[in-house]
Amino acid sequence: MKFRFAAAAVATFAAGLVFAQTPMPTPNPVPAAADAAPAVVATPPAPVPSTSTAWILMDYATGQVLAGENIHEQVAPASITKVMTSYVVAAEIKNGKVGLDDQVMMSERAWREGGAGTDGSYSGFPVNQTARLEEMEKGMAVQSGNDAAIALAEHVAGSQEAFASLMNSYAAKIGMKNSNFVNAHGLTAEGHYSTAYDLALLGRALVRDFPETYAYNKIKEFTVGSITQPNRNLLLWRDQSVDGIKTGHTSAAGYCLLSSAQRGDQRLIAAVMGGSSEKQRADDSLALLNWGFRFFETHRLYEAGKVVTSQKIWKGKADQVELGVSQPLLVSLPRGRYNDLKPSMDVPKVLEAPIAAGQQIGTVKVTLDGQVVAQAPLVAVSAVEEAGFFKRLWDAFWMWWESE
C-alpha cells in the first residue's frame, strides 16, 4: 500500500517538475526548408569609421549593441544635444506644461548667444518677436538653430540653466548614465558631455516616446522669413530609409551624426562621433546602417500577456499557474541563426498560492552559442487564489510526503 502511495507521489512530483527541468521548445518555430540549409557563414566585422573617436550601432527594438568602439567614452555631443532638448520639450507638452501653439519669444539672450551674429547655426527668428512653439522647434531640429534651442529652453523652464536641470532629469530616466548637459544647444561648455551609447539610447527614446516630434528630423528644409536652410543630415538625400536624427559639429567635438533608418519592420540607430568632415560622418554612418541591416535580424520571441508555460501550484483554487512575460521579448541576432536559439526557464520547484497577477515567478532566458542574448522575468498571467482549508490541508500532506 505504501509503495502505491510512494509511486503516486513520485508521479505527481515528476509532473510538477517537467516544465522546470525540460527546456522550452524554440519560440515561434520556423518551418524547415525542403532542402538542407547552407552552412552558416560568420558575420564579417562592422565597417569601422575611418576617423571617428567613438561610434556605435544599436538595434532599436531590443537596445542591443551590434557593434561599436569607445561607446562609453565621454565626448562633446555638439548639436546632437538638441535631440535632448526636443525630448524635454515633447515631454513637457505631454505633461501639459506647454503647448504646440504657445508663442515663444526670441529673447535678446537667445539672439545674441545663438543668432546670426554668432559662429554657430541659427534659425533666423527675429529678436524680441514670438513664433509658435512648433515652428520654433522645427527651426531647431531642421536648421539646428542655436537661437531656437535657447528660446525654447527659456519658454519651458524660465532660463537655459533651469532647462539644463530638466535635461539631466530626463536623461537619467532614459538611462543615460554617462551624460551631463549644461545648455540646450550643444556649443562647447565645461561639464557638457555624453557618450555614443547614451546618445543612441536618446535617439531610441525619442522615436519610441514621441514619434510626432521625431518626425521633424526628416524634414529636408525649413524656411523662416526669407531664409530657407537645408537639413544638415546628408543621409536624408542618400537613402530613403533614413528618417533622422541629428548632426553636430564644433571644433572640440568634430563632425558627429546620430542617425536612424527603418527597413521593413527593423530599425537601427547609429552614432558616429568626432569625424573629420560632413561627408565622412555620412559615409561611415550609412556603411554601419547597411552592414546592420544586411547581417542582423530582429525577432519577437514571446508576446506580452501570452502563456509561455504552466506550472504546478499547491494550496490554490487552481492546480496550475500560467506564466508569461509582461513586455514583448525580442532578440537581435545574426541572420540565419534563429533556429540555433536555445530557450530555458529558471522557476522555483515548489510554488504555493496565493499568487497575484503580474507577480514575478522566475526568468526565461534565450542563449546563442552559450551566450545569453535575451532574458525577461516570468510573471503570473492571472492570479491563483488560496484554496479552502481542506484543500490546503490535503496539499500540505502531499508536499510533506514528497519531501521525504
PDB file of C-alpha atoms in Angstrom, residues 60-173:
ATOM      1  CA  TYR A  60      16.091  49.912 -31.912  1.00  0.00           C
ATOM      2  CA  ALA A  61      13.676  47.159 -30.891  1.00  0.00           C
ATOM      3  CA  THR A  62      15.949  45.463 -28.364  1.00  0.00           C
ATOM      4  CA  GLY A  63      18.519  48.103 -27.474  1.00  0.00           C
ATOM      5  CA  GLN A  64      21.254  45.571 -28.239  1.00  0.00           C
ATOM      6  CA  VAL A  65      24.629  46.943 -29.293  1.00  0.00           C
ATOM      7  CA  LEU A  66      25.509  45.303 -32.608  1.00  0.00           C
ATOM      8  CA  ALA A  67      28.929  46.947 -32.932  1.00  0.00           C
ATOM      9  CA  GLY A  68      30.893  49.868 -31.563  1.00  0.00           C
ATOM     10  CA  GLU A  69      34.111  51.290 -30.165  1.00  0.00           C
ATOM     11  CA  ASN A  70      34.619  53.562 -27.150  1.00  0.00           C
ATOM     12  CA  ILE A  71      30.847  53.572 -26.712  1.00  0.00           C
ATOM     13  CA  HIS A  72      31.028  54.753 -23.082  1.00  0.00           C
ATOM     14  CA  GLU A  73      33.778  57.323 -23.595  1.00  0.00           C
ATOM     15  CA  GLN A  74      32.674  60.839 -22.662  1.00  0.00           C
ATOM     16  CA  VAL A  75      32.707  63.116 -25.702  1.00  0.00           C
ATOM     17  CA  ALA A  76      31.354  66.523 -26.660  1.00  0.00           C
ATOM     18  CA  PRO A  77      27.916  65.944 -28.245  1.00  0.00           C
ATOM     19  CA  ALA A  78      27.772  69.252 -30.144  1.00  0.00           C
ATOM     20  CA  SER A  79      24.332  69.905 -31.685  1.00  0.00           C
ATOM     21  CA  ILE A  80      23.163  66.325 -31.081  1.00  0.00           C
ATOM     22  CA  THR A  81      22.386  67.953 -27.720  1.00  0.00           C
ATOM     23  CA  LYS A  82      19.283  69.357 -29.416  1.00  0.00           C
ATOM     24  CA  VAL A  83      17.776  65.855 -29.532  1.00  0.00           C
ATOM     25  CA  MET A  84      17.737  66.006 -25.726  1.00  0.00           C
ATOM     26  CA  THR A  85      16.159  69.443 -25.947  1.00  0.00           C
ATOM     27  CA  SER A  86      13.468  68.086 -28.290  1.00  0.00           C
ATOM     28  CA  TYR A  87      12.806  65.202 -25.906  1.00  0.00           C
ATOM     29  CA  VAL A  88      12.348  67.520 -22.922  1.00  0.00           C
ATOM     30  CA  VAL A  89      10.039  69.874 -24.832  1.00  0.00           C
ATOM     31  CA  ALA A  90       7.928  66.937 -26.046  1.00  0.00           C
ATOM     32  CA  ALA A  91       7.734  65.505 -22.534  1.00  0.00           C
ATOM     33  CA  GLU A  92       6.666  68.850 -21.082  1.00  0.00           C
ATOM     34  CA  ILE A  93       3.985  69.148 -23.776  1.00  0.00           C
ATOM     35  CA  LYS A  94       2.723  65.684 -22.845  1.00  0.00           C
ATOM     36  CA  ASN A  95       2.665  66.723 -19.186  1.00  0.00           C
ATOM     37  CA  GLY A  96       0.544  69.760 -20.026  1.00  0.00           C
ATOM     38  CA  LYS A  97       3.198  72.328 -19.071  1.00  0.00           C
ATOM     39  CA  VAL A  98       3.469  73.905 -22.538  1.00  0.00           C
ATOM     40  CA  GLY A  99       1.686  73.548 -25.888  1.00  0.00           C
ATOM     41  CA  LEU A 100       2.469  73.489 -29.601  1.00  0.00           C
ATOM     42  CA  ASP A 101       0.528  76.732 -30.104  1.00  0.00           C
ATOM     43  CA  ASP A 102       2.410  78.619 -27.387  1.00  0.00           C
ATOM     44  CA  GLN A 103       4.025  81.843 -28.551  1.00  0.00           C
ATOM     45  CA  VAL A 104       7.752  81.546 -27.859  1.00  0.00           C
ATOM     46  CA  MET A 105       9.793  84.725 -27.525  1.00  0.00           C
ATOM     47  CA  MET A 106      13.139  85.042 -29.293  1.00  0.00           C
ATOM     48  CA  SER A 107      14.783  86.832 -26.408  1.00  0.00           C
ATOM     49  CA  GLU A 108      17.750  89.153 -26.541  1.00  0.00           C
ATOM     50  CA  ARG A 109      19.913  86.492 -24.898  1.00  0.00           C
ATOM     51  CA  ALA A 110      18.819  83.763 -27.316  1.00  0.00           C
ATOM     52  CA  TRP A 111      19.518  86.039 -30.265  1.00  0.00           C
ATOM     53  CA  ARG A 112      22.929  87.206 -29.006  1.00  0.00           C
ATOM     54  CA  GLU A 113      24.181  83.756 -27.936  1.00  0.00           C
ATOM     55  CA  GLY A 114      22.688  81.724 -30.773  1.00  0.00           C
ATOM     56  CA  GLY A 115      21.640  84.062 -33.557  1.00  0.00           C
ATOM     57  CA  ALA A 116      23.118  85.115 -36.890  1.00  0.00           C
ATOM     58  CA  GLY A 117      25.880  87.146 -35.252  1.00  0.00           C
ATOM     59  CA  THR A 118      27.488  84.005 -33.815  1.00  0.00           C
ATOM     60  CA  ASP A 119      29.675  81.367 -35.440  1.00  0.00           C
ATOM     61  CA  GLY A 120      27.091  78.631 -34.920  1.00  0.00           C
ATOM     62  CA  SER A 121      23.987  77.583 -36.807  1.00  0.00           C
ATOM     63  CA  TYR A 122      20.874  79.709 -36.329  1.00  0.00           C
ATOM     64  CA  SER A 123      17.193  79.688 -37.291  1.00  0.00           C
ATOM     65  CA  GLY A 124      16.627  83.362 -38.093  1.00  0.00           C
ATOM     66  CA  PHE A 125      13.547  84.101 -35.969  1.00  0.00           C
ATOM     67  CA  PRO A 126      13.503  87.892 -35.328  1.00  0.00           C
ATOM     68  CA  VAL A 127      14.721  89.108 -31.941  1.00  0.00           C
ATOM     69  CA  ASN A 128      12.073  90.279 -29.455  1.00  0.00           C
ATOM     70  CA  GLN A 129       9.320  88.679 -31.513  1.00  0.00           C
ATOM     71  CA  THR A 130       7.383  85.476 -30.964  1.00  0.00           C
ATOM     72  CA  ALA A 131       6.709  82.370 -33.038  1.00  0.00           C
ATOM     73  CA  ARG A 132       4.634  79.245 -32.436  1.00  0.00           C
ATOM     74  CA  LEU A 133       6.434  76.661 -30.365  1.00  0.00           C
ATOM     75  CA  GLU A 134       6.063  74.072 -33.137  1.00  0.00           C
ATOM     76  CA  GLU A 135       7.708  76.389 -35.667  1.00  0.00           C
ATOM     77  CA  MET A 136      10.493  77.219 -33.240  1.00  0.00           C
ATOM     78  CA  GLU A 137      11.136  73.519 -32.693  1.00  0.00           C
ATOM     79  CA  LYS A 138      11.353  72.871 -36.434  1.00  0.00           C
ATOM     80  CA  GLY A 139      13.862  75.718 -36.644  1.00  0.00           C
ATOM     81  CA  MET A 140      15.923  73.879 -34.050  1.00  0.00           C
ATOM     82  CA  ALA A 141      15.528  70.349 -35.466  1.00  0.00           C
ATOM     83  CA  VAL A 142      15.892  71.102 -39.185  1.00  0.00           C
ATOM     84  CA  GLN A 143      18.135  74.168 -39.215  1.00  0.00           C
ATOM     85  CA  SER A 144      19.956  73.246 -35.994  1.00  0.00           C
ATOM     86  CA  GLY A 145      19.203  76.740 -34.715  1.00  0.00           C
ATOM     87  CA  ASN A 146      21.081  77.526 -31.511  1.00  0.00           C
ATOM     88  CA  ASP A 147      18.878  80.587 -31.049  1.00  0.00           C
ATOM     89  CA  ALA A 148      15.728  78.456 -31.287  1.00  0.00           C
ATOM     90  CA  ALA A 149      17.115  75.989 -28.732  1.00  0.00           C
ATOM     91  CA  ILE A 150      17.781  78.771 -26.207  1.00  0.00           C
ATOM     92  CA  ALA A 151      14.350  80.360 -26.816  1.00  0.00           C
ATOM     93  CA  LEU A 152      12.620  77.008 -26.257  1.00  0.00           C
ATOM     94  CA  ALA A 153      14.611  76.389 -23.095  1.00  0.00           C
ATOM     95  CA  GLU A 154      13.653  79.784 -21.700  1.00  0.00           C
ATOM     96  CA  HIS A 155      10.000  79.260 -22.582  1.00  0.00           C
ATOM     97  CA  VAL A 156       9.800  75.822 -20.969  1.00  0.00           C
ATOM     98  CA  ALA A 157      11.854  76.420 -17.825  1.00  0.00           C
ATOM     99  CA  GLY A 158      12.356  80.186 -17.466  1.00  0.00           C
ATOM    100  CA  SER A 159      16.087  80.041 -18.153  1.00  0.00           C
ATOM    101  CA  GLN A 160      18.536  77.859 -20.023  1.00  0.00           C
ATOM    102  CA  GLU A 161      20.171  76.898 -16.712  1.00  0.00           C
ATOM    103  CA  ALA A 162      16.883  75.644 -15.274  1.00  0.00           C
ATOM    104  CA  PHE A 163      16.179  73.818 -18.526  1.00  0.00           C
ATOM    105  CA  ALA A 164      19.541  72.034 -18.292  1.00  0.00           C
ATOM    106  CA  SER A 165      18.411  70.635 -14.951  1.00  0.00           C
ATOM    107  CA  LEU A 166      15.329  69.219 -16.688  1.00  0.00           C
ATOM    108  CA  MET A 167      17.542  67.755 -19.406  1.00  0.00           C
ATOM    109  CA  ASN A 168      19.603  65.882 -16.840  1.00  0.00           C
ATOM    110  CA  SER A 169      16.498  64.603 -15.034  1.00  0.00           C
ATOM    111  CA  TYR A 170      15.020  63.189 -18.236  1.00  0.00           C
ATOM    112  CA  ALA A 171      18.410  61.804 -19.291  1.00  0.00           C
ATOM    113  CA  ALA A 172      18.552  59.826 -16.045  1.00  0.00           C
ATOM    114  CA  LYS A 173      15.082  58.376 -16.714  1.00  0.00           C
TER     115      LYS A 173
END
